[in-house]
Short mmCIF file of C-alpha atoms and ligand atoms in Angstrom, two decimals:
data_model
loop_
_atom_site.label_atom_id
_atom_site.label_comp_id
_atom_site.label_asym_id
_atom_site.label_seq_id
_atom_site.Cartn_x
_atom_site.Cartn_y
_atom_site.Cartn_z
CA UNK A 1 31.99 17.40 -7.46
CA UNK A 2 30.72 14.54 -5.74
CA UNK A 3 27.31 13.41 -6.00
CA UNK A 4 27.87 10.42 -3.72
CA UNK A 5 26.21 9.99 -0.37
CA UNK A 6 28.33 9.12 2.40
CA UNK A 7 28.41 5.82 4.47
CA UNK A 8 26.16 7.69 7.66
CA UNK A 9 23.83 9.04 4.68
CA UNK A 10 23.20 5.96 2.72
CA UNK A 11 21.98 4.42 6.26
CA UNK A 12 19.78 7.39 7.13
CA UNK A 13 18.33 7.38 3.67
CA UNK A 14 17.80 3.62 4.48
CA UNK A 15 16.66 3.38 7.72
CA UNK A 16 14.21 6.06 7.66
CA UNK A 17 12.21 4.78 4.20
CA UNK A 18 12.22 1.24 6.33
CA UNK A 19 10.80 2.32 9.52
CA UNK A 20 8.32 5.39 8.00
CA UNK A 21 7.17 2.99 5.42
CA UNK A 22 6.18 0.18 8.08
CA UNK A 23 5.14 2.71 10.88
CA UNK A 24 3.79 6.14 9.59
CA UNK A 25 2.80 5.76 5.85
CA UNK A 26 0.48 3.05 6.93
CA UNK A 27 -1.20 6.00 8.93
CA UNK A 28 -1.12 9.20 6.73
CA UNK A 29 -4.54 8.16 5.56
CA UNK A 30 -6.10 7.82 8.56
CA UNK A 31 -4.53 10.95 9.88
CA UNK A 32 -6.29 12.69 6.95
CA UNK A 33 -8.78 11.69 7.22
CA UNK A 34 -9.21 11.77 11.43
CA UNK A 35 -11.80 14.33 13.57
CA UNK A 36 -10.03 17.28 15.41
CA UNK A 37 -9.64 15.25 18.62
CA UNK A 38 -8.45 12.22 16.44
CA UNK A 39 -5.87 14.25 14.54
CA UNK A 40 -4.80 15.59 18.20
CA UNK A 41 -3.97 12.04 19.34
CA UNK A 42 -2.54 10.66 16.63
CA UNK A 43 -0.23 13.36 15.21
CA UNK A 44 1.41 13.29 18.77
CA UNK A 45 2.15 9.71 18.24
CA UNK A 46 3.52 9.97 15.26
CA UNK A 47 5.74 12.58 16.54
CA UNK A 48 6.76 10.46 19.69
CA UNK A 49 7.02 7.68 17.17
CA UNK A 50 9.81 9.55 15.30
CA UNK A 51 11.59 10.89 18.07
CA UNK A 52 12.07 7.00 18.74
CA UNK A 53 14.38 6.98 15.85
CA UNK A 54 16.09 10.19 16.73
CA UNK A 55 14.50 12.20 13.81
CA UNK A 56 13.54 15.19 16.28
CA UNK A 57 16.97 15.39 17.62
CA UNK A 58 18.96 15.81 14.46
CA UNK A 59 19.52 19.17 14.28
CA UNK A 60 20.07 19.53 17.68
CA UNK A 61 23.28 19.08 20.26
CA UNK A 62 23.91 15.72 22.01
CA UNK A 63 23.80 17.91 25.52
CA UNK A 64 20.18 17.87 25.29
CA UNK A 65 19.67 14.63 23.67
CA UNK A 66 20.11 15.41 19.86
CA UNK A 67 22.67 14.28 17.54
CA UNK A 68 24.13 17.34 15.32
CA UNK A 69 23.35 15.74 12.16
CA UNK A 70 24.21 17.95 8.88
CA UNK A 71 21.38 19.76 7.06
CA UNK A 72 21.81 17.11 4.17
CA UNK A 73 21.51 14.77 6.31
CA UNK A 74 18.27 16.09 7.89
CA UNK A 75 16.86 17.08 4.10
CA UNK A 76 18.04 13.31 3.31
CA UNK A 77 15.74 12.06 6.66
CA UNK A 78 13.07 14.69 5.85
CA UNK A 79 12.16 12.79 2.21
CA UNK A 80 11.58 9.73 3.72
CA UNK A 81 9.33 11.76 6.39
CA UNK A 82 7.31 13.78 3.89
CA UNK A 83 7.05 10.59 1.71
CA UNK A 84 5.54 8.99 4.11
CA UNK A 85 3.38 11.56 5.37
CA UNK A 86 3.60 15.27 4.87
CA UNK A 87 1.04 16.19 7.77
CA UNK A 88 3.65 14.16 9.99
CA UNK A 89 6.66 16.28 8.47
CA UNK A 90 4.94 19.70 9.03
CA UNK A 91 4.24 19.35 12.68
CA UNK A 92 7.58 18.22 13.50
CA UNK A 93 9.15 20.42 11.70
CA UNK A 94 6.81 23.66 13.15
CA UNK A 95 8.03 21.91 16.85
CA UNK A 96 11.64 20.77 16.09
CA UNK A 97 12.29 23.48 13.96
CA UNK A 98 10.90 26.23 13.75
CA UNK A 99 10.24 26.35 17.30
CA UNK A 100 13.09 23.80 18.37
CA UNK A 101 16.33 25.86 15.80
CA UNK A 102 15.77 29.67 16.87
CA UNK A 103 15.85 27.79 20.53
CA UNK A 104 19.33 26.44 19.41
CA UNK A 105 20.79 29.11 17.72
CA UNK A 106 19.43 32.54 20.16
CA UNK A 107 18.16 30.57 23.68
CA UNK A 108 20.36 30.54 26.68
CA UNK A 109 21.76 28.34 28.76
CA UNK A 110 18.39 27.15 30.55
CA UNK A 111 15.84 28.07 28.28
CA UNK A 112 17.15 25.01 25.94
CA UNK A 113 17.66 23.11 29.04
CA UNK A 114 13.65 23.67 29.60
CA UNK A 115 12.68 22.87 26.28
CA UNK A 116 15.10 21.08 24.00
CA UNK A 117 14.81 17.33 25.86
CA UNK A 118 11.26 17.18 25.51
CA UNK A 119 10.84 18.61 22.17
CA UNK A 120 13.50 16.23 21.60
CA UNK A 121 12.04 12.89 22.71
CA UNK A 122 8.61 14.32 21.60
CA UNK A 123 6.95 14.79 25.06
CA UNK A 124 6.42 18.46 24.53
CA UNK A 125 5.44 20.28 21.15
CA UNK A 126 6.22 23.51 19.78
CA UNK A 127 5.03 25.94 17.60
CA UNK A 128 6.11 29.26 15.85
CA UNK A 129 3.81 32.36 16.01
CA UNK A 130 4.47 35.43 13.46
CA UNK A 131 2.09 35.39 11.42
CA UNK A 132 -1.22 37.62 11.58
CA UNK A 133 -4.27 37.92 10.47
CA UNK A 134 -3.61 41.28 8.86
CA UNK A 135 0.44 40.38 8.26
CA UNK A 136 1.44 37.19 6.18
CA UNK A 137 4.10 38.08 3.57
CA UNK A 138 4.21 41.99 5.24
CA UNK A 139 5.39 39.69 8.40
CA UNK A 140 6.51 43.23 9.58
CA UNK A 141 2.96 44.96 9.65
CA UNK A 142 2.87 42.39 12.60
CA UNK A 143 0.43 44.59 15.15
CA UNK A 144 0.83 41.80 18.89
CA UNK A 145 2.22 43.90 20.94
CA UNK A 146 4.79 43.69 24.26
CA UNK A 147 4.54 45.66 27.05
CA UNK A 148 7.21 45.72 29.78
CA UNK A 149 5.54 45.74 33.12
CA UNK A 150 7.88 45.34 36.34
CA UNK A 151 9.38 42.02 36.37
CA UNK A 152 6.90 40.60 33.64
CA UNK A 153 6.25 41.72 29.77
CA UNK A 154 2.38 41.44 28.80
CA UNK A 155 1.87 40.65 25.14
CA UNK A 156 -1.69 41.50 23.35
CA UNK A 157 -2.71 40.18 19.53
CA UNK A 158 -3.16 37.81 17.56
CA UNK A 159 -1.17 34.67 15.73
CA UNK A 160 -3.24 33.22 12.67
CA UNK A 161 -2.31 30.04 10.55
CA UNK A 162 0.31 28.48 13.28
CA UNK A 163 0.86 24.45 12.99
CA UNK A 164 0.44 22.60 15.99
CA UNK A 165 -0.97 25.80 17.58
CA UNK A 166 -4.27 23.05 18.69
CA UNK A 167 -1.14 21.02 20.61
CA UNK A 168 1.15 22.97 21.16
CA UNK A 169 2.97 23.75 25.04
CA UNK A 170 4.94 26.57 23.60
CA UNK A 171 4.97 28.76 21.28
CA UNK A 172 7.58 31.28 20.34
CA UNK A 173 5.60 34.20 19.73
CA UNK A 174 6.96 37.69 17.69
CA UNK A 175 5.93 41.22 19.20
CA UNK A 176 6.62 44.76 18.78
CA UNK A 177 8.15 46.05 21.97
CA UNK A 178 9.17 49.14 20.52
CA UNK A 179 7.09 50.29 16.96
CA UNK A 180 8.98 53.10 16.46
CA UNK A 181 11.64 51.51 15.52
CA UNK A 182 10.71 49.44 13.43
CA UNK A 183 10.93 45.91 12.84
CA UNK A 184 15.05 45.69 12.72
CA UNK A 185 15.04 46.66 15.98
CA UNK A 186 11.59 46.66 17.76
CA UNK A 187 10.64 43.04 17.37
CA UNK A 188 11.33 40.49 20.73
CA UNK A 189 10.24 36.80 20.37
CA UNK A 190 8.92 35.51 23.65
CA UNK A 191 8.30 31.17 24.66
CA UNK A 192 5.18 31.41 26.01
CA UNK A 193 4.04 28.38 27.62
CA UNK A 194 0.27 27.50 26.94
CA UNK A 195 -0.81 27.73 30.32
CA UNK A 196 0.53 31.39 30.92
CA UNK A 197 -2.24 33.95 31.91
CA UNK A 198 -3.94 35.44 29.17
CA UNK A 199 -2.74 32.93 26.65
CA UNK A 200 -5.41 30.60 24.84
CA UNK A 201 -5.68 28.84 21.13
CA UNK A 202 -8.30 30.35 18.93
CA UNK A 203 -9.88 29.10 16.52
CA UNK A 204 -9.23 26.01 14.70
CA UNK A 205 -8.72 25.94 11.22
CA UNK A 206 -10.60 23.04 8.53
CA UNK A 207 -7.81 22.93 5.82
CA UNK A 208 -7.86 21.52 2.59
CA UNK A 209 -4.71 19.87 2.90
CA UNK A 210 -2.41 18.47 6.10
CA UNK A 211 -5.33 17.77 7.16
CA UNK A 212 -3.73 15.61 9.83
CA UNK A 213 -1.65 18.85 11.69
CA UNK A 214 -3.78 20.99 13.51
CA UNK A 215 -3.25 24.77 12.43
CA UNK A 216 -5.39 27.03 14.70
CA UNK A 217 -5.25 30.72 15.93
CA UNK A 218 -3.49 31.89 19.09
CA UNK A 219 -4.95 34.55 20.97
CA UNK A 220 -2.85 36.96 23.52
CA UNK A 221 -5.02 38.91 25.92
CA UNK A 222 -2.72 40.73 28.12
CA UNK A 223 -1.12 37.65 28.59
CA UNK A 224 1.71 38.11 31.38
CA UNK A 225 5.22 35.93 30.87
CA UNK A 226 8.20 36.57 32.88
CA UNK A 227 11.35 38.02 31.41
CA UNK A 228 13.31 34.49 31.25
CA UNK A 229 10.53 34.07 28.67
CA UNK A 230 12.28 36.53 25.93
CA UNK A 231 14.33 34.82 23.62
CA UNK A 232 17.75 36.43 23.19
CA UNK A 233 17.66 40.09 23.45
CA UNK A 234 15.21 42.30 23.42
CA UNK A 235 14.05 43.62 19.74
CA UNK A 236 16.37 41.19 17.81
CA UNK A 237 13.10 38.84 17.44
CA UNK A 238 12.53 39.96 13.79
CA UNK A 239 15.74 38.78 12.50
CA UNK A 240 15.88 35.66 14.55
CA UNK A 241 12.42 34.75 13.20
CA UNK A 242 13.68 35.77 9.56
CA UNK A 243 16.77 33.69 9.75
CA UNK A 244 14.27 30.82 11.09
CA UNK A 245 12.47 31.14 7.82
CA UNK A 246 16.21 30.44 5.85
CA UNK A 247 15.37 26.70 7.31
CA UNK A 248 11.97 26.56 7.37
CA UNK A 249 11.92 27.02 3.71
CA UNK A 250 14.52 24.42 3.18
CA UNK A 251 12.29 22.23 5.52
CA UNK A 252 9.67 23.35 2.38
CA UNK A 253 11.11 22.24 -0.21
CA UNK A 254 11.46 18.93 2.03
CA UNK A 255 8.20 18.26 2.20
CA UNK A 256 6.94 19.02 -1.37
CA UNK A 257 9.70 16.56 -2.65
CA UNK A 258 8.81 13.86 -0.34
CA UNK A 259 5.06 14.48 -1.08
CA UNK A 260 6.27 14.15 -5.03
CA UNK A 261 8.42 11.28 -4.33
CA UNK A 262 5.35 9.62 -2.81
CA UNK A 263 3.32 10.99 -5.72
CA UNK A 264 5.95 9.02 -8.66
CA UNK A 265 5.72 5.75 -6.58
CA UNK A 266 1.65 5.75 -6.83
CA UNK A 267 1.40 6.60 -10.46
CA UNK A 268 4.42 3.98 -11.22
CA UNK A 269 2.61 1.48 -9.29
CA UNK A 270 -0.92 1.93 -10.55
CA UNK A 271 0.08 2.87 -14.17
CA UNK A 272 2.12 -0.77 -14.28
CA UNK A 273 -1.48 -2.39 -13.00
CA UNK A 274 -4.07 -0.61 -14.69
CA UNK A 275 -4.66 -1.37 -18.57
CA UNK A 276 -6.29 -0.10 -21.03
CA UNK A 277 -7.18 -1.04 -24.79
CA UNK A 278 -5.48 -4.51 -23.31
CA UNK A 279 -2.07 -2.98 -22.44
CA UNK A 280 -0.93 -0.82 -19.08
CA UNK A 281 -0.79 2.56 -19.54
CA UNK A 282 2.46 2.87 -18.73
CA UNK A 283 2.85 1.29 -21.85
CA UNK A 284 1.31 4.41 -23.38
CA UNK A 285 3.19 7.39 -24.25
CA UNK A 286 1.55 9.96 -22.76
CA UNK A 287 1.70 8.21 -19.77
CA UNK A 288 5.42 7.47 -19.82
CA UNK A 289 5.93 10.65 -20.44
CA UNK A 290 4.37 11.64 -17.31
CA UNK A 291 6.27 9.19 -15.83
CA UNK A 292 9.40 10.73 -16.73
CA UNK A 293 8.55 14.50 -16.18
CA UNK A 294 7.98 13.89 -12.84
CA UNK A 295 11.08 12.34 -12.16
CA UNK A 296 13.12 15.01 -13.82
CA UNK A 297 11.41 18.00 -11.16
CA UNK A 298 11.99 15.47 -8.43
CA UNK A 299 15.48 15.09 -8.91
CA UNK A 300 15.87 18.81 -9.58
CA UNK A 301 14.32 19.91 -6.59
CA UNK A 302 16.51 17.16 -4.43
CA UNK A 303 19.90 18.62 -5.85
CA UNK A 304 18.47 22.34 -5.16
CA UNK A 305 17.14 20.97 -2.17
CA UNK A 306 20.82 19.40 -1.02
CA UNK A 307 22.73 22.65 -2.62
CA UNK A 308 21.16 25.14 -0.33
CA UNK A 309 21.59 22.86 2.72
CA UNK A 310 25.40 22.88 1.39
CA UNK A 311 24.88 26.16 0.83
CA UNK A 312 23.57 27.29 5.01
CA UNK A 313 26.36 24.98 6.25
CA UNK A 314 28.93 26.38 4.29
CA UNK A 315 27.75 30.25 5.61
CA UNK A 316 27.54 30.87 1.90
CA UNK A 317 26.51 35.06 1.48
CA UNK A 318 24.19 33.33 -1.06
CA UNK A 319 22.81 30.62 0.83
CA UNK A 320 18.91 32.74 1.47
CA UNK A 321 18.31 33.25 -1.94
CA UNK A 322 19.41 29.67 -2.80
CA UNK A 323 17.01 28.36 -0.22
CA UNK A 324 13.64 30.39 -1.43
CA UNK A 325 14.93 28.79 -5.68
CA UNK A 326 14.74 25.50 -3.89
CA UNK A 327 11.58 26.35 -1.94
CA UNK A 328 9.98 27.83 -5.31
CA UNK A 329 11.10 24.65 -7.74
CA UNK A 330 9.97 22.28 -5.28
CA UNK A 331 6.32 23.44 -4.35
CA UNK A 332 5.62 24.19 -7.85
CA UNK A 333 6.95 21.23 -9.15
CA UNK A 334 5.05 19.05 -6.64
CA UNK A 335 1.67 20.96 -7.37
CA UNK A 336 2.62 19.48 -11.20
CA UNK A 337 3.39 16.25 -9.83
CA UNK A 338 0.31 15.99 -7.64
CA UNK A 339 -1.68 16.91 -10.67
CA UNK A 340 0.28 14.33 -13.69
CA UNK A 341 -0.48 11.24 -10.18
CA UNK A 342 -4.19 11.77 -10.59
CA UNK A 343 -4.63 11.96 -14.10
CA UNK A 344 -2.56 8.68 -14.25
CA UNK A 345 -5.04 7.57 -12.04
CA UNK A 346 -8.06 9.06 -14.17
CA UNK A 347 -11.38 8.92 -11.89
CA UNK A 348 -10.01 6.36 -9.83
CA UNK A 349 -7.67 9.59 -8.61
CA UNK A 350 -10.68 11.45 -7.82
CA UNK A 351 -12.09 9.39 -4.82
CA UNK A 352 -10.46 9.35 -1.35
CA UNK A 353 -10.22 5.68 -1.15
CA UNK A 354 -6.60 6.76 -3.33
CA UNK A 355 -3.32 8.59 -1.74
CA UNK A 356 -2.90 10.62 -5.00
CA UNK A 357 -6.10 12.49 -3.90
CA UNK A 358 -4.33 13.40 -0.64
CA UNK A 359 -1.14 14.20 -2.38
CA UNK A 360 -2.81 16.48 -4.40
CA UNK A 361 -4.02 18.54 -1.41
CA UNK A 362 -1.39 18.38 0.48
CA UNK A 363 0.98 19.94 -2.27
CA UNK A 364 -0.65 23.29 -2.67
CA UNK A 365 0.79 24.34 0.61
CA UNK A 366 4.55 24.21 -0.27
CA UNK A 367 3.09 27.46 -2.89
CA UNK A 368 1.89 29.45 0.62
CA UNK A 369 3.76 28.43 3.05
CA UNK A 370 7.03 30.01 4.36
CA UNK A 371 6.16 32.62 2.00
CA UNK A 372 4.46 32.54 -0.87
CA UNK A 373 5.84 31.44 -4.77
CA UNK A 374 5.00 35.39 -5.25
CA UNK A 375 7.87 36.03 -2.38
CA UNK A 376 10.17 33.97 -3.03
CA UNK A 377 9.83 35.48 -6.93
CA UNK A 378 10.32 39.06 -5.42
CA UNK A 379 13.01 37.40 -3.21
CA UNK A 380 15.43 35.95 -5.92
CA UNK A 381 14.68 38.42 -8.54
CA UNK A 382 16.05 41.19 -5.36
CA UNK A 383 18.95 39.22 -5.64
CA UNK A 384 19.82 38.92 -9.29
CA UNK A 385 19.31 43.07 -9.84
CA UNK A 386 21.60 43.56 -6.83
CA UNK A 387 24.51 41.15 -8.84
CA UNK A 388 23.81 43.19 -12.00
CA UNK A 389 23.87 46.73 -10.18
CA UNK A 390 27.93 45.99 -9.85
C1 FAD B 401 -1.79 24.87 6.88
C2 FAD B 401 -1.17 26.66 6.93
C3 FAD B 401 0.28 26.80 8.19
C4 FAD B 401 1.19 27.57 8.18
N1 FAD B 401 1.79 27.33 9.70
C5 FAD B 401 2.47 28.91 10.00
C6 FAD B 401 3.41 28.39 11.16
O1 FAD B 401 3.36 27.57 11.32
N2 FAD B 401 3.76 29.67 11.88
C7 FAD B 401 3.53 31.43 10.97
O2 FAD B 401 4.00 31.73 11.50
N3 FAD B 401 3.05 31.11 9.92
C8 FAD B 401 1.98 29.87 9.25
N4 FAD B 401 1.34 30.00 7.92
C9 FAD B 401 1.08 30.95 7.20
C10 FAD B 401 1.50 30.97 5.93
O3 FAD B 401 3.17 31.51 6.04
C11 FAD B 401 1.23 32.42 5.34
O4 FAD B 401 -0.35 32.10 5.10
C12 FAD B 401 2.10 32.77 4.00
O5 FAD B 401 2.77 33.78 4.64
C13 FAD B 401 1.20 33.97 3.42
O6 FAD B 401 0.89 35.09 4.36
P1 FAD B 401 -0.87 35.41 3.87
O7 FAD B 401 -2.03 33.55 4.18
O8 FAD B 401 -1.26 36.53 4.75
O9 FAD B 401 -1.00 35.88 2.35
P2 FAD B 401 -1.31 37.25 2.12
O10 FAD B 401 0.58 37.36 2.72
O11 FAD B 401 -2.30 38.12 1.98
O12 FAD B 401 -0.98 37.24 0.22
C14 FAD B 401 -2.04 37.49 -0.09
C15 FAD B 401 -1.13 37.02 -1.99
O13 FAD B 401 -0.77 38.01 -2.34
C16 FAD B 401 0.33 38.07 -2.90
N5 FAD B 401 1.35 39.11 -2.49
C17 FAD B 401 1.72 39.37 -1.43
N6 FAD B 401 2.52 40.20 -0.93
C18 FAD B 401 3.53 40.32 -2.10
C19 FAD B 401 4.36 41.08 -3.24
N7 FAD B 401 4.93 42.34 -2.09
N8 FAD B 401 4.20 40.62 -4.20
C20 FAD B 401 3.37 40.15 -4.76
N9 FAD B 401 2.88 38.93 -4.32
C21 FAD B 401 2.29 39.73 -3.07
C22 FAD B 401 1.38 36.62 -2.05
O14 FAD B 401 1.86 35.88 -3.30
C23 FAD B 401 -0.68 35.80 -2.06
O15 FAD B 401 -0.66 35.49 -3.39
C24 FAD B 401 0.78 29.26 7.66
C25 FAD B 401 -0.55 28.95 6.11
C26 FAD B 401 -1.23 27.44 6.62
C27 FAD B 401 -2.09 28.17 5.51
#
């Protein structure tokens, strides 16, 4: 087994690290503390900046402006983006990934041509609308409906916690067109543009962390979309959403790793400079052992993420459960690492002027978004039980 990065992967890491530390990281604190209106402007600027170095096109085909990079290369770049600014990673991921990947896999040529070049350039923002007020972990319980009337579909329902909701030009909306057929055959995914009649952005959320990535409800009240808005086949929407979340889980693991790496950067720097009882605090075992634990946890997270990315590329039948393992471990590690980083900073870690305070708040989302830790454990346990049944 060879753990060496290819020359191309090394170049991606270096380019993204340099660019993100120069262009994105210095704006992370400002983005976290900006007003709602400023956040909308700043996050779109960050997305455009990252589009300029090809980040939003990494998974997409050349004919739409992408570069068709493998998933490990995407994770390498993503770690550097998240290390610089987790909110920027999340908003980019919701657009080019959660919206862009199902479009890439299930969309027809006309749909891809309409949206993908804009998504890749950062001119169009996309979002993914699955969760509803009464349906998060239990996604099959969504209540949004789609009824065919002539050449149009009429959508009714409310989506909640939607990343990029307030700034999205186009949303992927999952709705039941045939409740009796169940989620496997009765849900359809629709491409809904922001000016579709009956579509509106609902309540925006004031969040604990990821404050630089806007989140809101989306409201569909007799929202009319044409037949051409159906993604892939009628009735395939739930399966499309679940397949998308497999990529999303690798993404969520990657943002957690980036947050953990930023915590490690900060804790290492600070513990070298801060003196107590006449010597730098990193000379105390209580502090240096925290740094050691951080290193081990980030290293394991990265290995799991690369393995999940590799398994997905290789179409390994275990790829979904490996993605769950990566997401679970990386996100829980990130919250522990962020807590350790705040501890290393002592009182200063509790003050908003220092990045570890933001990182501590940001880290928690990893255990909730794209399937909670509990749901990941349910999925992993199911896979183990099935294996031991044989
Ligand atoms: C900032 C943010 C951004 C988001 N972005 C998006 C987005 O872009 N698009 C989108 O569609 N959604 C998005 N979400 C929604 C997110 O995916 C859900 O919040 C998540 O799946 C959990 O659903 P819930 O909040 O309804 O919690 P619930 O499902 O109500 O869960 C509550 C608790 O019960 C536990 N629980 C539930 N069922 C079980 C079970 N079977 N076994 C054990 N424990 C269980 C959960 O683990 C959790 O601890 C976002 C959420 C946040 C906070």
